[in-house]
PDB file of C-alpha atoms in Angstrom:
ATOM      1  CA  UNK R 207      42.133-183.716 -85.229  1.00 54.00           C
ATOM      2  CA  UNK R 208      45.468-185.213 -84.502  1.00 62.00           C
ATOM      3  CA  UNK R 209      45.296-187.413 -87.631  1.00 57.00           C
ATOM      4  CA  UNK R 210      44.906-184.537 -89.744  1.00 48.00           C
ATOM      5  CA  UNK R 211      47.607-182.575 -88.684  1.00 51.00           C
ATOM      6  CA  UNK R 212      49.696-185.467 -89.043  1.00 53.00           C
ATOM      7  CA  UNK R 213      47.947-186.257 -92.452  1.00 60.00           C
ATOM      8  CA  UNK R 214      49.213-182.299 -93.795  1.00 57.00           C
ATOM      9  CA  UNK R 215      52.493-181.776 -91.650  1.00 57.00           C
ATOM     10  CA  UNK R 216      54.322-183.850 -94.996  1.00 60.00           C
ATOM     11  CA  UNK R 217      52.742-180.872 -97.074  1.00 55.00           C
ATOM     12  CA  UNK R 218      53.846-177.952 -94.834  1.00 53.00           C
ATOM     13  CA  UNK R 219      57.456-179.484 -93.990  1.00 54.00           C
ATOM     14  CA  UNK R 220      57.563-179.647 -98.162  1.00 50.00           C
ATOM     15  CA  UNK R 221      56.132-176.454 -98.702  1.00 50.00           C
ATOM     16  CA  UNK R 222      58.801-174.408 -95.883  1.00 48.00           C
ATOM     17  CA  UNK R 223      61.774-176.523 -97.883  1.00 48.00           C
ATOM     18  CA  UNK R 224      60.343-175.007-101.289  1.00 50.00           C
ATOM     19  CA  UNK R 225      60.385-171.023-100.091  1.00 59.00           C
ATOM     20  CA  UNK R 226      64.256-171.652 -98.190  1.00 72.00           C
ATOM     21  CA  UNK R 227      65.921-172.625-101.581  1.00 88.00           C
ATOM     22  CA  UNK R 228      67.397-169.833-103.174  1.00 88.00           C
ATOM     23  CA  UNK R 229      66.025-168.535-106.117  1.00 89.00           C
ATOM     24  CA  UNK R 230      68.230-168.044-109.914  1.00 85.00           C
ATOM     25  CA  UNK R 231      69.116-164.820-108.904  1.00 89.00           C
ATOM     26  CA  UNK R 232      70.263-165.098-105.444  1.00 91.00           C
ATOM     27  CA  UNK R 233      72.310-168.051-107.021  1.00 90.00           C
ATOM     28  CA  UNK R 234      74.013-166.005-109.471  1.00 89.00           C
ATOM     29  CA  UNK R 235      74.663-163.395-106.391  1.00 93.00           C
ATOM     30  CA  UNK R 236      76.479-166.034-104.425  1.00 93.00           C
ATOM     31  CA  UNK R 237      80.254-165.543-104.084  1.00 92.00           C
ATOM     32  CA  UNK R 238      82.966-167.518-102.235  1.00 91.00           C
ATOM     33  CA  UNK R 239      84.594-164.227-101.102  1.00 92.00           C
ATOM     34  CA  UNK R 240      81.390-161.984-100.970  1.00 96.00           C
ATOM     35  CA  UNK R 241      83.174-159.683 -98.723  1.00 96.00           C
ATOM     36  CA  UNK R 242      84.763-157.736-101.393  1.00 96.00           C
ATOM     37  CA  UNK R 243      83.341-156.473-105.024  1.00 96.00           C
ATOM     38  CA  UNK R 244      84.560-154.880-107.272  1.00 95.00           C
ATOM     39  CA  UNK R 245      82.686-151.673-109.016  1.00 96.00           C
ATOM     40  CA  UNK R 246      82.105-148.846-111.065  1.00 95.00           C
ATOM     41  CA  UNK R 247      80.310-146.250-111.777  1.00 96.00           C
ATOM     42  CA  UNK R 248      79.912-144.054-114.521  1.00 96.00           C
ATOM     43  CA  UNK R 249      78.138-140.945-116.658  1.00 95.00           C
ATOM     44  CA  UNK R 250      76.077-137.794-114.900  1.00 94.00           C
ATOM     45  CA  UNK R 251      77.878-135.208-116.208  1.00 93.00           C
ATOM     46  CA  UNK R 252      74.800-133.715-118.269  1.00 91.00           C
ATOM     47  CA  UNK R 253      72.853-133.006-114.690  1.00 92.00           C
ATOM     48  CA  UNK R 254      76.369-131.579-112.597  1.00 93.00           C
ATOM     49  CA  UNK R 255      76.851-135.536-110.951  1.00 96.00           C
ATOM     50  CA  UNK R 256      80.390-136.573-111.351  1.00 96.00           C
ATOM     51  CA  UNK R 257      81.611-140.592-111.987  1.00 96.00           C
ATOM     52  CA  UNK R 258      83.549-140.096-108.771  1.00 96.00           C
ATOM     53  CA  UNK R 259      80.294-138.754-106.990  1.00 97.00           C
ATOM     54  CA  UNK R 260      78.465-142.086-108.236  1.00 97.00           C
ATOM     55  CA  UNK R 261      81.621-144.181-107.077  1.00 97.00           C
ATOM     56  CA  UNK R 262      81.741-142.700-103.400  1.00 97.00           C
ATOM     57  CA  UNK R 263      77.914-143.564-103.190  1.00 98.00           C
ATOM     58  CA  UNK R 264      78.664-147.259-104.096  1.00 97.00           C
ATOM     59  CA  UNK R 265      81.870-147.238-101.896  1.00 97.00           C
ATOM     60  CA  UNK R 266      79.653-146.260 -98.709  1.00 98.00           C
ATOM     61  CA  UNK R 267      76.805-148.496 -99.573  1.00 98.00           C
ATOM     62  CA  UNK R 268      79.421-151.359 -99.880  1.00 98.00           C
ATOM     63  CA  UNK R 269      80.924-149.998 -96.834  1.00 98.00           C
ATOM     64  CA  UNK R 270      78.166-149.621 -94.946  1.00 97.00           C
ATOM     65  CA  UNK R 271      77.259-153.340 -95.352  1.00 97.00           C
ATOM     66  CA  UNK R 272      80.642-154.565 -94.656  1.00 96.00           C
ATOM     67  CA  UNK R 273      82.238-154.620 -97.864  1.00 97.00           C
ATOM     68  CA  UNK R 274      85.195-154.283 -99.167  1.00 97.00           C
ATOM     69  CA  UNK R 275      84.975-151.686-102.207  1.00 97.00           C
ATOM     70  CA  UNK R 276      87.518-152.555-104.765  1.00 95.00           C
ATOM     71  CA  UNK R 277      87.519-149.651-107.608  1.00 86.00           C
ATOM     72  CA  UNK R 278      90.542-149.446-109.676  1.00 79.00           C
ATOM     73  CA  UNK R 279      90.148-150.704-113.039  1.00 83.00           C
ATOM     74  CA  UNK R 280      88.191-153.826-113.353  1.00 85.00           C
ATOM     75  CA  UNK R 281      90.439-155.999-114.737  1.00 84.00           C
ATOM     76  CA  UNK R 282      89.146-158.214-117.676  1.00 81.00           C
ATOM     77  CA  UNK R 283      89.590-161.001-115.811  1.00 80.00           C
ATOM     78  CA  UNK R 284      87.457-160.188-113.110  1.00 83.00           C
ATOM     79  CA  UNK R 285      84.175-162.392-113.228  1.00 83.00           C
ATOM     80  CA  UNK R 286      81.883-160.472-111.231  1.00 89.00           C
ATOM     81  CA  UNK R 287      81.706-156.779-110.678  1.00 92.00           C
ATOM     82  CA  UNK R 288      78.701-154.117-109.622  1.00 94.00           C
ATOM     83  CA  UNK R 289      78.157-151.675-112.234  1.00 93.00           C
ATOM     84  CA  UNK R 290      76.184-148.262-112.821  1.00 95.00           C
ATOM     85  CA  UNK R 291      75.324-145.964-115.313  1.00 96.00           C
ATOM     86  CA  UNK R 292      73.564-142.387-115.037  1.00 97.00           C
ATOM     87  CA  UNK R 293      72.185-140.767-118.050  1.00 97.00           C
ATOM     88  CA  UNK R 294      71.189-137.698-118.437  1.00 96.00           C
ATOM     89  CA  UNK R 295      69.819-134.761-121.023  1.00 96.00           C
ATOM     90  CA  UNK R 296      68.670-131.592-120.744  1.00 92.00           C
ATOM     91  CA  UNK R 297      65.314-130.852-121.127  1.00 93.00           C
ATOM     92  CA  UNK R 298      65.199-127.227-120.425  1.00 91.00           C
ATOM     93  CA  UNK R 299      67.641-124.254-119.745  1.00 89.00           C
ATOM     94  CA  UNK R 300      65.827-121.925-117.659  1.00 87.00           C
ATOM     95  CA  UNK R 301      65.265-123.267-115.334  1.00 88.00           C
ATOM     96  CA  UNK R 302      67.352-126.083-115.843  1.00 89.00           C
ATOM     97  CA  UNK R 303      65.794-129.504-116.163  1.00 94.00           C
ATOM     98  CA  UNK R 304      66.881-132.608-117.276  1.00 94.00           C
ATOM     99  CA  UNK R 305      66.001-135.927-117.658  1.00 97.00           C
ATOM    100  CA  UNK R 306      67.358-138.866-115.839  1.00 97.00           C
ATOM    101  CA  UNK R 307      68.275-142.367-116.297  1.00 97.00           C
ATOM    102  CA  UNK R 308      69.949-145.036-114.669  1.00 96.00           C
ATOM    103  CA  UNK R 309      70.839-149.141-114.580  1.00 95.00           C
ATOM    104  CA  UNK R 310      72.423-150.359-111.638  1.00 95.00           C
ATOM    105  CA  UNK R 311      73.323-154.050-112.063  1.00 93.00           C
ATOM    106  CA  UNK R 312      75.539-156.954-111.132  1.00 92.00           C
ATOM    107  CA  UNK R 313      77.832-157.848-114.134  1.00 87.00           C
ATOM    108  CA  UNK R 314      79.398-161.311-115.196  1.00 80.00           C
ATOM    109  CA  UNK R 315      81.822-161.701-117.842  1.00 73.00           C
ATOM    110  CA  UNK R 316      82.086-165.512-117.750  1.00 65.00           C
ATOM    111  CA  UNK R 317      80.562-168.255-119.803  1.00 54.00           C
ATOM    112  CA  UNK R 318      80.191-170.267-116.684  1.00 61.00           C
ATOM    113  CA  UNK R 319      78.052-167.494-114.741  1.00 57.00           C
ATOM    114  CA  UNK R 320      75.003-167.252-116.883  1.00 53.00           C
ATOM    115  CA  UNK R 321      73.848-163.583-117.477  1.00 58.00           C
ATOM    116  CA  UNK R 322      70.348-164.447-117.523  1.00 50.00           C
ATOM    117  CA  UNK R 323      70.101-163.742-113.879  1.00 60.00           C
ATOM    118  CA  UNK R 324      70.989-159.693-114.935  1.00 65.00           C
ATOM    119  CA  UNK R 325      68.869-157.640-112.540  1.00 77.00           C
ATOM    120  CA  UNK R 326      68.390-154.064-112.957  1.00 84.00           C
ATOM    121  CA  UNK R 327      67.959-151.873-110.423  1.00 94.00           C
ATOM    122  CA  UNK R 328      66.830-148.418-112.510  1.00 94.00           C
ATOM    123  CA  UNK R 329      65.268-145.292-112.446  1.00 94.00           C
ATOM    124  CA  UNK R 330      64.401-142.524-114.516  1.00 94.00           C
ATOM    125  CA  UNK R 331      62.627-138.864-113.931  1.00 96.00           C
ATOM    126  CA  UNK R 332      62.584-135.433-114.882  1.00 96.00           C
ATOM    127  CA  UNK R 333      63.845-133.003-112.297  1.00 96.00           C
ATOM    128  CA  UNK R 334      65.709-129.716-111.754  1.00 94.00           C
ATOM    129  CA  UNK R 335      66.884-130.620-108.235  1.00 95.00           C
ATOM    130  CA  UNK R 336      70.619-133.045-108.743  1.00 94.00           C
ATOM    131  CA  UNK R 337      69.970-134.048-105.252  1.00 96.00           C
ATOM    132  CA  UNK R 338      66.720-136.058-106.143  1.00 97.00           C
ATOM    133  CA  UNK R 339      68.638-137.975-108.810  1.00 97.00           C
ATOM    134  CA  UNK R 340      71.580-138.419-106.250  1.00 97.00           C
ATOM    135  CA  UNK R 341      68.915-140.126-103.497  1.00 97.00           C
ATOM    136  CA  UNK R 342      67.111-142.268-106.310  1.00 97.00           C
ATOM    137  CA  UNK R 343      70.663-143.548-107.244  1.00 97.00           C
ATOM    138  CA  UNK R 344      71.528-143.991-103.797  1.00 98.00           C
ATOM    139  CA  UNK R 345      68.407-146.220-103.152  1.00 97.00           C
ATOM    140  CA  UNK R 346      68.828-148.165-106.059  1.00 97.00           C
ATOM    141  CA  UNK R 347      72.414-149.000-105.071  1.00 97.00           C
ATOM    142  CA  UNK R 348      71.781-149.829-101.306  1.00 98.00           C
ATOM    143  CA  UNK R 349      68.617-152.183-102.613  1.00 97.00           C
ATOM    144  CA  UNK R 350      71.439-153.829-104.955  1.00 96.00           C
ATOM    145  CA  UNK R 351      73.902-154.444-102.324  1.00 97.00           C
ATOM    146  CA  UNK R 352      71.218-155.808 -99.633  1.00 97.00           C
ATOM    147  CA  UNK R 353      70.154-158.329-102.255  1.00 96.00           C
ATOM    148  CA  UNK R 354      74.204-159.372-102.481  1.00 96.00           C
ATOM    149  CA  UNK R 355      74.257-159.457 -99.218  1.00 97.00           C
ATOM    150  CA  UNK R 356      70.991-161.350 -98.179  1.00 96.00           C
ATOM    151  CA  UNK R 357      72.314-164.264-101.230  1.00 95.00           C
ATOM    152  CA  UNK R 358      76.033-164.381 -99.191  1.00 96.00           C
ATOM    153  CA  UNK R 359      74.647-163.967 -95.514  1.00 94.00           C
ATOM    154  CA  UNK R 360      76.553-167.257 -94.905  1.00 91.00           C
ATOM    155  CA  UNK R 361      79.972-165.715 -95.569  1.00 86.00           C
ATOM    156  CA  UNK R 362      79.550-162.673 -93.573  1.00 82.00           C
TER     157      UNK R 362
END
């Protein structure tokens, strides 16, 4: 019994070393300075959500996590930056319904930080109710930022 645990440990010390190494993505998530991110969010007007409604649900996702939002402008040299974008159209006027759509995604400019590693986080629907399309956003953003922050958990 003892020779064949010794006989597969080799395969199971191999195996645990394969799952800890980060994956492409988490890769392309790590940051020296993860602590702060730039971001922005735009579009929603169609279904009553304002850009600066979409930006304060980033901010206190990024805040909530320990983050330091950065918002401004995104400068065109900054590599790196969390991006969103609601869509919507109206589908009917009485009542009102609309159609949804949104990306929310990590963006990098450079050459040197491949963008084949582009996740989306999305979602789409049809509702009447603004405050389903704000909590779908909302969950889409906070799974975004725990991915940034599980690929960094060394610098925080």
């Amino acid at each position: 019994m003892i020779r064949l645990l010794v006989r597969f440990l080799p395969f199971f010390l191999l195996r645990s070393n394969a799952l800890a190494e980060p994956t492409a993505y988490q890769k392309f998530l790590k940051k020296e300075s993860p602590k702060e991110i730039y971001y922005l969010a735009q579009g929603g007007l169609q279904c009553s959500i304002s850009s600066s409604q979409l930006n304060e649900i980033i901010r206190q996702e990024l805040l909530r996590q320990k983050i330091r939002p950065v918002r401004e402008v995104i400068p065109l040299e900054q590599e790196f930056y969390l991006y969103a974008l609601l869509e919507c159209d109206l589908q009917s006027v009485n009542p009102t319904t609309f159609a949804y759509r949104f990306g929310v995604q990590f963006n990098a400019q450079s050459a040197a930080t491949p963008r084949a590693y582009h996740v989306e986080y999305t979602g789409l629907g049809v509702t009447d109710d603004r405050e389903v399309v704000i909590q779908d956003f909302r969950e889409s953003v906070h799974e975004a930022v725990l991915d940034y922050v599980e690929a960094n958990l060394d610098g925080f």
